[in-house]
CSV table of N, CA and C in Angstrom, one decimal:
chain,number,residue,atom,x,y,z
A,1,TRP,N,6.7,-16.6,4.1
A,1,TRP,CA,5.8,-17.4,4.8
A,1,TRP,C,4.9,-16.9,5.8
A,2,HIS,N,3.6,-17.5,5.7
A,2,HIS,CA,2.6,-16.9,6.6
A,2,HIS,C,2.1,-18.2,7.2
A,3,PRO,N,1.8,-18.0,8.5
A,3,PRO,CA,1.5,-19.3,9.4
A,3,PRO,C,0.3,-20.1,8.8
A,4,PHE,N,-0.7,-19.4,8.2
A,4,PHE,CA,-1.9,-20.0,7.8
A,4,PHE,C,-1.9,-20.2,6.3
A,5,LEU,N,-0.8,-20.2,5.6
A,5,LEU,CA,-0.6,-20.3,4.2
A,5,LEU,C,-1.0,-21.8,3.8
A,6,ASP,N,-0.2,-22.6,4.5
A,6,ASP,CA,-0.4,-24.0,4.1
A,6,ASP,C,-2.0,-24.5,4.4
A,7,LEU,N,-2.5,-24.0,5.6
A,7,LEU,CA,-3.9,-24.4,5.8
A,7,LEU,C,-4.9,-23.9,4.7
A,8,TRP,N,-4.6,-22.6,4.4
A,8,TRP,CA,-5.3,-21.8,3.2
A,8,TRP,C,-5.2,-22.8,1.8
A,9,ARG,N,-4.2,-23.1,1.6
A,9,ARG,CA,-3.8,-23.9,0.3
A,9,ARG,C,-4.5,-25.3,0.4
A,10,GLU,N,-4.6,-25.8,1.7
A,10,GLU,CA,-5.2,-27.2,1.9
A,10,GLU,C,-6.9,-27.1,1.7
A,11,VAL,N,-7.4,-25.9,2.3
A,11,VAL,CA,-8.8,-25.7,2.2
A,11,VAL,C,-9.0,-25.4,0.8
A,12,ASP,N,-8.3,-24.6,0.0
A,12,ASP,CA,-8.4,-24.3,-1.3
A,12,ASP,C,-8.6,-25.5,-2.1
A,13,HIS,N,-7.6,-26.5,-2.0
A,13,HIS,CA,-7.3,-27.6,-2.7
A,13,HIS,C,-8.8,-28.6,-2.6
A,14,MET,N,-9.3,-28.6,-1.2
A,14,MET,CA,-10.5,-29.4,-0.9
A,14,MET,C,-11.7,-28.8,-1.7
A,15,PHE,N,-11.8,-27.4,-1.9
A,15,PHE,CA,-12.8,-27.0,-2.7
A,15,PHE,C,-12.7,-27.1,-4.1
A,16,ASP,N,-11.3,-27.3,-4.6
A,16,ASP,CA,-11.3,-27.5,-6.0
A,16,ASP,C,-11.8,-29.0,-6.3
A,17,GLU,N,-11.5,-29.8,-5.4
A,17,GLU,CA,-11.8,-31.2,-5.8
A,17,GLU,C,-13.4,-31.2,-5.6
A,18,PHE,N,-13.9,-30.6,-4.6
A,18,PHE,CA,-15.4,-30.6,-4.4
A,18,PHE,C,-16.1,-30.1,-5.8
A,19,SER,N,-15.7,-28.9,-6.1
A,19,SER,CA,-16.3,-28.4,-7.3
A,19,SER,C,-16.2,-29.1,-8.5
A,20,SER,N,-14.9,-29.8,-8.7
A,20,SER,CA,-14.7,-30.6,-10.0
A,20,SER,C,-15.5,-32.0,-9.9
A,21,ASN,N,-15.6,-32.6,-8.6
A,21,ASN,CA,-16.6,-33.6,-8.6
A,21,ASN,C,-18.2,-33.3,-8.7
A,22,LEU,N,-18.4,-32.0,-8.6
A,22,LEU,CA,-19.7,-31.7,-9.0
A,22,LEU,C,-20.1,-31.3,-10.4
A,23,GLY,N,-18.7,-31.4,-11.3
A,23,GLY,CA,-18.9,-31.1,-12.6
A,23,GLY,C,-18.9,-29.6,-12.9
A,24,PHE,N,-18.6,-28.6,-12.0
A,24,PHE,CA,-18.2,-27.3,-12.2
A,24,PHE,C,-16.9,-27.1,-13.0
A,25,GLY,N,-16.0,-27.7,-12.4
A,25,GLY,CA,-14.5,-27.4,-12.9
A,25,GLY,C,-14.1,-26.2,-12.9
A,26,ARG,N,-13.1,-25.8,-13.8
A,26,ARG,CA,-12.9,-24.4,-13.7
A,26,ARG,C,-13.5,-23.6,-14.6
A,27,LEU,N,-13.6,-22.3,-14.3
A,27,LEU,CA,-14.5,-21.5,-15.2
A,27,LEU,C,-13.4,-20.6,-16.3
A,28,ARG,N,-13.6,-21.0,-17.6
A,28,ARG,CA,-12.8,-20.4,-18.6
A,28,ARG,C,-11.3,-20.5,-18.2
A,29,GLY,N,-10.9,-21.4,-17.5
A,29,GLY,CA,-9.4,-21.6,-17.3
A,29,GLY,C,-8.8,-20.6,-16.1
A,30,LEU,N,-9.8,-20.1,-15.3
A,30,LEU,CA,-9.4,-19.1,-14.2
A,30,LEU,C,-9.0,-19.9,-12.9
A,31,GLU,N,-7.8,-19.4,-12.5
A,31,GLU,CA,-7.2,-20.0,-11.2
A,31,GLU,C,-8.0,-19.6,-10.1
A,32,PRO,N,-8.3,-20.4,-9.2
A,32,PRO,CA,-8.8,-19.9,-7.8
A,32,PRO,C,-7.9,-18.8,-7.1
A,33,ALA,N,-8.7,-18.0,-6.4
A,33,ALA,CA,-8.0,-16.8,-5.7
A,33,ALA,C,-7.0,-17.4,-4.8
A,34,GLY,N,-7.1,-18.7,-4.2
A,34,GLY,CA,-6.2,-19.1,-3.2
A,34,GLY,C,-4.7,-19.3,-3.9
A,35,ARG,N,-4.5,-19.3,-5.2
A,35,ARG,CA,-3.1,-19.4,-5.6
A,35,ARG,C,-2.3,-18.1,-5.6
A,36,PHE,N,-2.9,-17.0,-5.2
A,36,PHE,CA,-2.0,-15.8,-5.1
A,36,PHE,C,-1.9,-15.6,-3.6
A,37,PRO,N,-0.7,-15.3,-3.2
A,37,PRO,CA,-0.4,-15.2,-1.8
A,37,PRO,C,-1.1,-14.0,-1.1
A,38,LEU,N,-1.8,-14.3,-0.1
A,38,LEU,CA,-2.5,-13.3,0.9
A,38,LEU,C,-3.2,-12.2,0.0
A,39,PRO,N,-4.3,-12.5,-0.7
A,39,PRO,CA,-4.9,-11.6,-1.8
A,39,PRO,C,-5.7,-10.5,-0.9
A,40,PHE,N,-5.9,-10.6,0.3
A,40,PHE,CA,-6.8,-9.7,1.2
A,40,PHE,C,-6.0,-8.8,1.9
A,41,ALA,N,-4.7,-8.9,1.8
A,41,ALA,CA,-3.7,-8.1,2.5
A,41,ALA,C,-3.0,-7.2,1.4
A,42,MET,N,-3.0,-5.8,1.7
A,42,MET,CA,-2.3,-4.9,0.8
A,42,MET,C,-1.1,-4.6,1.6
A,43,LYS,N,0.2,-4.9,0.9
A,43,LYS,CA,1.4,-4.5,1.5
A,43,LYS,C,1.6,-2.9,1.8
A,44,ALA,N,2.2,-2.6,2.8
A,44,ALA,CA,2.6,-1.2,3.1
A,44,ALA,C,3.7,-0.7,1.9
A,45,PRO,N,3.4,0.3,1.3
A,45,PRO,CA,4.3,0.6,0.3
A,45,PRO,C,5.7,1.0,0.6
A,46,ALA,N,6.7,0.6,-0.3
A,46,ALA,CA,7.9,1.1,0.1
A,46,ALA,C,8.1,2.6,-0.2
A,47,VAL,N,8.9,3.4,0.6
A,47,VAL,CA,9.0,4.7,0.5
A,47,VAL,C,10.5,5.2,0.3
A,48,ASP,N,10.5,6.2,-0.3
A,48,ASP,CA,11.9,6.9,-0.4
A,48,ASP,C,11.9,8.2,0.4
A,49,VAL,N,12.9,8.5,1.2
A,49,VAL,CA,12.9,9.6,2.0
A,49,VAL,C,14.2,10.3,1.9
A,50,VAL,N,14.2,11.6,1.3
A,50,VAL,CA,15.4,12.4,1.0
A,50,VAL,C,15.3,13.4,1.8
A,51,GLU,N,16.5,13.8,2.3
A,51,GLU,CA,16.6,15.2,2.9
A,51,GLU,C,17.3,16.2,2.0
A,52,GLU,N,16.8,17.3,1.7
A,52,GLU,CA,17.3,18.4,0.9
A,52,GLU,C,17.6,19.5,1.8
A,53,ASP,N,18.1,20.6,1.2
A,53,ASP,CA,18.4,21.9,2.0
A,53,ASP,C,17.3,22.4,2.7
A,54,LYS,N,16.3,22.6,2.0
A,54,LYS,CA,15.0,23.4,2.7
A,54,LYS,C,14.0,22.4,3.0
A,55,ARG,N,14.0,21.2,2.7
A,55,ARG,CA,12.9,20.2,3.0
A,55,ARG,C,13.3,18.7,3.1
A,56,TYR,N,12.4,17.9,3.7
A,56,TYR,CA,12.4,16.7,3.5
A,56,TYR,C,11.3,16.3,2.3
A,57,ARG,N,11.6,15.1,1.5
A,57,ARG,CA,10.6,14.8,0.5
A,57,ARG,C,10.7,13.2,0.7
A,58,ILE,N,9.2,12.8,0.7
A,58,ILE,CA,8.9,11.4,0.9
A,58,ILE,C,8.1,11.1,-0.4
A,59,THR,N,8.5,10.2,-1.2
A,59,THR,CA,7.8,9.6,-2.2
A,59,THR,C,7.4,8.2,-1.9
A,60,ALA,N,6.2,7.8,-2.4
A,60,ALA,CA,5.7,6.5,-2.3
A,60,ALA,C,5.0,6.0,-3.5
A,61,GLU,N,5.2,4.9,-4.1
A,61,GLU,CA,4.6,4.3,-5.2
A,61,GLU,C,3.3,3.6,-4.9
A,62,LEU,N,2.2,4.2,-5.4
A,62,LEU,CA,0.9,3.5,-5.1
A,62,LEU,C,0.1,3.1,-6.2
A,63,PRO,N,0.5,2.1,-6.9
A,63,PRO,CA,-0.2,1.8,-8.2
A,63,PRO,C,-1.6,1.1,-7.9
A,64,GLY,N,-2.4,1.7,-8.7
A,64,GLY,CA,-3.9,1.1,-8.5
A,64,GLY,C,-4.7,2.0,-7.5
A,65,LEU,N,-4.2,2.9,-7.0
A,65,LEU,CA,-4.9,3.8,-6.0
A,65,LEU,C,-5.2,5.1,-6.5
A,66,SER,N,-6.2,5.8,-6.3
A,66,SER,CA,-6.4,7.2,-6.7
A,66,SER,C,-6.2,8.1,-5.5
A,67,GLU,N,-6.3,9.4,-5.6
A,67,GLU,CA,-6.1,10.5,-4.7
A,67,GLU,C,-7.3,10.3,-3.6
A,68,LYS,N,-8.5,9.7,-4.0
A,68,LYS,CA,-9.4,9.4,-3.1
A,68,LYS,C,-9.2,8.3,-2.1
A,69,ASP,N,-8.3,7.3,-2.6
A,69,ASP,CA,-7.9,6.3,-1.6
A,69,ASP,C,-7.1,6.5,-0.6
A,70,ILE,N,-6.4,7.7,-0.7
A,70,ILE,CA,-5.2,8.2,0.2
A,70,ILE,C,-5.5,9.1,1.2
A,71,GLU,N,-4.8,8.8,2.4
A,71,GLU,CA,-5.1,10.0,3.4
A,71,GLU,C,-3.6,10.1,4.0
A,72,VAL,N,-3.4,11.4,4.1
A,72,VAL,CA,-2.2,11.8,4.7
A,72,VAL,C,-2.4,12.8,5.9
A,73,SER,N,-1.8,12.5,6.9
A,73,SER,CA,-2.0,13.3,8.2
A,73,SER,C,-0.9,13.7,8.9
A,74,VAL,N,-0.7,14.6,9.8
A,74,VAL,CA,0.3,15.0,10.8
A,74,VAL,C,-0.3,15.3,12.1
A,75,ALA,N,0.2,14.6,12.9
A,75,ALA,CA,-0.2,14.9,14.4
A,75,ALA,C,0.8,14.6,15.3
A,76,GLU,N,1.1,15.4,16.1
A,76,GLU,CA,2.0,15.2,17.3
A,76,GLU,C,3.5,14.7,16.8
A,77,GLY,N,3.7,15.3,15.8
A,77,GLY,CA,5.2,15.0,15.3
A,77,GLY,C,5.3,13.8,14.5
A,78,VAL,N,4.2,13.2,14.1
A,78,VAL,CA,4.1,11.9,13.4
A,78,VAL,C,3.2,12.2,12.1
A,79,LEU,N,3.9,11.7,11.0
A,79,LEU,CA,3.1,11.8,9.6
A,79,LEU,C,2.7,10.4,9.3
A,80,THR,N,1.4,10.3,9.0
A,80,THR,CA,0.8,9.0,8.8
A,80,THR,C,0.1,8.8,7.3
A,81,LEU,N,0.6,7.8,6.5
A,81,LEU,CA,0.0,7.7,5.3
A,81,LEU,C,-1.0,6.3,5.5
A,82,LYS,N,-2.1,6.7,4.8
A,82,LYS,CA,-3.2,5.5,5.0
A,82,LYS,C,-3.7,5.4,3.5
A,83,GLY,N,-3.9,4.1,3.2
A,83,GLY,CA,-4.7,3.9,2.0
A,83,GLY,C,-5.5,2.8,2.1
A,84,GLU,N,-6.6,2.7,1.1
A,84,GLU,CA,-7.6,1.6,1.3
A,84,GLU,C,-8.1,1.3,-0.2
A,85,LYS,N,-8.2,0.2,-0.7
A,85,LYS,CA,-8.8,-0.1,-2.0
A,85,LYS,C,-9.6,-1.2,-1.7
A,86,SER,N,-10.8,-1.0,-2.6
A,86,SER,CA,-11.6,-2.1,-2.7
A,86,SER,C,-12.1,-2.1,-4.3
A,87,LYS,N,-12.3,-3.4,-4.8
A,87,LYS,CA,-12.7,-3.7,-6.1
A,87,LYS,C,-13.6,-4.9,-6.0
A,88,GLU,N,-14.7,-4.6,-6.9
A,88,GLU,CA,-15.7,-5.6,-7.0
A,88,GLU,C,-15.9,-5.9,-8.6
A,89,LYS,N,-15.9,-7.1,-8.9
A,89,LYS,CA,-16.1,-7.6,-10.2
A,89,LYS,C,-17.0,-8.6,-10.3
A,90,GLU,N,-18.2,-8.3,-11.2
A,90,GLU,CA,-19.1,-9.5,-11.4
A,90,GLU,C,-19.4,-9.5,-12.9
A,91,GLU,N,-19.5,-10.9,-13.4
A,91,GLU,CA,-19.8,-11.2,-14.7
A,91,GLU,C,-21.0,-12.2,-14.5
A,92,LYS,N,-22.0,-12.1,-15.4
A,92,LYS,CA,-23.1,-12.9,-15.5
A,92,LYS,C,-23.3,-13.5,-17.0
A,93,GLU,N,-23.1,-14.6,-17.2
A,93,GLU,CA,-23.2,-15.3,-18.5
A,93,GLU,C,-24.3,-16.4,-18.5
A,94,LYS,N,-24.6,-16.8,-19.4
A,94,LYS,CA,-25.6,-17.9,-19.5
A,94,LYS,C,-25.3,-19.3,-18.6
A,95,ASP,N,-24.1,-19.6,-18.8
A,95,ASP,CA,-23.5,-20.8,-18.1
A,95,ASP,C,-22.8,-20.7,-16.9
A,96,TYR,N,-22.4,-19.5,-16.5
A,96,TYR,CA,-21.7,-19.0,-15.3
A,96,TYR,C,-22.0,-17.7,-14.6
A,97,HIS,N,-21.7,-17.6,-13.4
A,97,HIS,CA,-21.8,-16.3,-12.7
A,97,HIS,C,-20.4,-16.2,-11.9
A,98,LEU,N,-19.6,-15.1,-12.2
A,98,LEU,CA,-18.4,-14.9,-11.5
A,98,LEU,C,-18.4,-13.5,-10.5
A,99,SER,N,-18.2,-13.6,-9.5
A,99,SER,CA,-18.2,-12.4,-8.5
A,99,SER,C,-17.1,-12.5,-7.6
A,100,GLU,N,-16.3,-11.3,-7.6
A,100,GLU,CA,-15.2,-11.4,-6.8
A,100,GLU,C,-14.8,-10.0,-6.3
A,101,ARG,N,-14.5,-10.0,-5.1
A,101,ARG,CA,-14.3,-8.9,-4.3
A,101,ARG,C,-13.0,-8.8,-3.7
A,102,HIS,N,-12.2,-7.7,-3.7
A,102,HIS,CA,-10.9,-7.6,-3.2
A,102,HIS,C,-10.8,-6.3,-2.4
A,103,TYR,N,-10.3,-6.5,-1.1
A,103,TYR,CA,-10.2,-5.4,-0.3
A,103,TYR,C,-8.7,-5.4,0.4
A,104,GLY,N,-8.3,-4.1,0.6
A,104,GLY,CA,-6.9,-4.1,1.1
A,104,GLY,C,-6.8,-2.7,1.7
A,105,ALA,N,-6.0,-2.6,2.8
A,105,ALA,CA,-5.5,-1.3,3.3
A,105,ALA,C,-4.1,-1.3,3.8
A,106,PHE,N,-3.5,-0.1,4.0
A,106,PHE,CA,-2.1,-0.1,4.5
A,106,PHE,C,-2.2,1.1,5.5
A,107,ARG,N,-1.1,1.3,6.3
A,107,ARG,CA,-0.8,2.5,7.1
A,107,ARG,C,0.6,2.5,7.4
A,108,ARG,N,1.3,3.6,7.2
A,108,ARG,CA,2.6,3.8,7.4
A,108,ARG,C,2.7,5.0,8.2
A,109,SER,N,3.6,5.0,9.2
A,109,SER,CA,3.8,6.2,10.2
A,109,SER,C,5.3,6.7,10.1
A,110,PHE,N,5.6,7.9,10.3
A,110,PHE,CA,6.9,8.3,10.4
A,110,PHE,C,7.1,9.4,11.5
A,111,ARG,N,8.1,9.2,12.4
A,111,ARG,CA,8.2,10.3,13.3
A,111,ARG,C,9.2,11.3,12.8
A,112,LEU,N,8.5,12.6,12.8
A,112,LEU,CA,9.2,13.7,11.9
A,112,LEU,C,10.5,14.2,12.8
A,113,PRO,N,11.3,14.9,12.4
A,113,PRO,CA,12.3,15.3,13.1
A,113,PRO,C,11.8,16.9,13.6
A,114,ASP,N,12.6,17.4,14.6
A,114,ASP,CA,12.3,18.7,15.0
A,114,ASP,C,12.5,19.7,13.9
A,115,GLY,N,11.7,20.9,13.9
A,115,GLY,CA,11.9,21.8,12.8
A,115,GLY,C,11.2,21.7,11.6
A,116,ILE,N,10.3,20.8,11.5
A,116,ILE,CA,9.3,20.7,10.4
A,116,ILE,C,8.2,21.8,10.5
A,117,ASP,N,8.0,22.5,9.4
A,117,ASP,CA,7.0,23.5,9.2
A,117,ASP,C,5.6,22.8,9.0
A,118,THR,N,5.0,22.1,9.9
A,118,THR,CA,3.8,21.2,9.7
A,118,THR,C,2.5,22.0,9.0
A,119,ASP,N,2.5,23.3,9.0
A,119,ASP,CA,1.5,24.2,8.5
A,119,ASP,C,1.8,24.3,7.1
A,120,LYS,N,2.9,23.9,6.5
A,120,LYS,CA,3.2,24.0,5.2
A,120,LYS,C,3.5,22.6,4.5
A,121,VAL,N,3.0,21.5,5.2
A,121,VAL,CA,3.5,20.3,4.4
A,121,VAL,C,2.4,20.3,3.3
A,122,ASP,N,2.9,19.6,2.3
A,122,ASP,CA,2.3,19.5,1.0
A,122,ASP,C,2.3,18.2,0.3
A,123,ALA,N,1.1,17.5,-0.2
A,123,ALA,CA,1.1,16.3,-0.7
A,123,ALA,C,0.4,16.3,-2.0
A,124,THR,N,1.3,15.7,-3.0
A,124,THR,CA,0.7,15.7,-4.5
A,124,THR,C,0.6,14.3,-4.9
A,125,PHE,N,-0.3,14.0,-5.8
A,125,PHE,CA,-0.5,12.5,-6.3
A,125,PHE,C,-0.6,12.5,-7.8
A,126,LYS,N,0.5,11.9,-8.5
A,126,LYS,CA,0.4,11.9,-10.0
A,126,LYS,C,0.9,10.5,-10.6
A,127,ASN,N,0.2,10.2,-11.3
A,127,ASN,CA,0.5,8.8,-12.2
A,127,ASN,C,0.9,7.6,-11.2
A,128,GLY,N,0.2,7.4,-10.0
A,128,GLY,CA,0.4,6.5,-9.0
A,128,GLY,C,1.6,6.7,-8.2
A,129,VAL,N,2.1,8.0,-8.0
A,129,VAL,CA,3.1,8.3,-7.0
A,129,VAL,C,2.8,9.5,-6.2
A,130,LEU,N,2.7,9.2,-5.0
A,130,LEU,CA,2.5,10.3,-3.8
A,130,LEU,C,3.8,10.8,-3.3
A,131,THR,N,3.6,12.3,-3.5
A,131,THR,CA,5.0,12.9,-3.1
A,131,THR,C,4.6,13.9,-2.0
A,132,ILE,N,5.2,13.8,-1.0
A,132,ILE,CA,5.0,14.8,0.2
A,132,ILE,C,6.2,15.6,0.6
A,133,ASP,N,6.2,16.9,0.5
A,133,ASP,CA,7.1,17.7,0.8
A,133,ASP,C,6.9,18.2,2.3
A,134,LEU,N,8.1,18.1,3.1
A,134,LEU,CA,8.0,18.7,4.6
A,134,LEU,C,9.1,19.7,4.7
A,135,PRO,N,8.7,21.0,4.5
A,135,PRO,CA,9.6,22.2,4.7
A,135,PRO,C,10.2,22.2,6.0
A,136,LYS,N,11.4,22.4,6.0
A,136,LYS,CA,12.1,22.8,7.2
A,136,LYS,C,11.9,24.4,7.5
A,137,GLN,N,11.7,24.6,8.9
A,137,GLN,CA,11.5,26.0,9.4
A,137,GLN,C,12.7,26.7,9.1
A,138,ALA,N,12.7,27.9,8.9
A,138,ALA,CA,13.8,28.9,8.5
A,138,ALA,C,14.9,28.8,9.5
A,139,ALA,N,14.5,29.0,10.9
A,139,ALA,CA,15.6,28.9,11.8
A,139,ALA,C,16.4,27.6,12.0
A,140,VAL,N,15.8,26.5,11.5
A,140,VAL,CA,16.5,25.2,11.5
A,140,VAL,C,17.7,25.2,10.3
A,141,ARG,N,17.1,25.6,9.3
A,141,ARG,CA,17.9,25.8,8.0
A,141,ARG,C,19.2,26.6,8.4
A,142,ARG,N,19.2,27.6,9.1
A,142,ARG,CA,20.3,28.4,9.3
A,142,ARG,C,21.1,28.0,10.4
A,143,GLN,N,20.7,26.9,11.3
A,143,GLN,CA,21.5,26.5,12.1
A,143,GLN,C,22.5,25.4,11.7
A,144,GLN,N,22.2,25.0,10.6
A,144,GLN,CA,23.2,23.9,10.0
A,144,GLN,C,24.6,24.5,9.7
A,145,LYS,N,25.6,24.0,10.1
A,145,LYS,CA,27.0,24.6,9.9
A,145,LYS,C,28.0,23.5,9.6
A,146,LYS,N,28.6,23.6,8.5
A,146,LYS,CA,29.5,22.9,8.0
A,146,LYS,C,30.8,22.7,9.0
A,147,ILE,N,31.3,21.6,9.4
A,147,ILE,CA,32.4,21.5,10.3
A,147,ILE,C,33.5,21.0,9.4
A,148,THR,N,34.6,21.7,9.6
A,148,THR,CA,35.7,21.3,8.9
A,148,THR,C,36.5,20.1,9.7
A,149,VAL,N,36.9,19.0,9.0
A,149,VAL,CA,37.6,17.9,9.6
A,149,VAL,C,39.1,18.2,9.6
A,150,LYS,N,39.8,18.2,10.7
A,150,LYS,CA,41.2,18.2,10.7
A,150,LYS,C,42.0,17.1,10.8
A,151,VAL,N,43.1,17.1,10.3
A,151,VAL,CA,43.9,16.0,10.4
A,151,VAL,C,44.7,15.9,11.8
A,152,ALA,N,44.6,14.9,12.6
A,152,ALA,CA,45.1,14.6,14.0
A,152,ALA,C,46.6,14.6,14.0
C-alpha cells in the first residue's frame, strides 16, 4: 500500500474518462501506465550474503540493467550499491503518437565487518547478476578458532 496510490488511480481514471469523451479511447488496447504499481520507483534489489572461509560474497539480481547502470563503492567501512535505469520509447504512426519514459534508481548500503581487505574487493556482472567478493584479511582468517562444546 502506498499513501498516494488511491489518489493516483482516481486521477488516472479521470484522464481515462476525459480521453474517451474526446474520442481518443485506448491506443491499440494499451493500458494506461497508472495500472502498474509505482512505475517510477525502482525497488532495491534483494541480495544474498554468504560468508566463506576466505571471503564474503554478495550477489544481487539486477535484470534489465547493464554494468554501465551500476556503481559499487566502499568508503569508511560501508559497501554501497547504486543503480539507475532510464528507458524511452517513442512510436509515431499516421493515426497516433506514443511516447513513454521510465526512470528508476536504487541504493543499498552494507556495513562491512572488520577485517575486510578493501583494496581487493572485486565486482563482476554477468547475465543480470552482480557478484561482489569481499576478501578477508589473512590475519582475520587465522584468528578463527573452532571451540569444542562440552557436555555439562
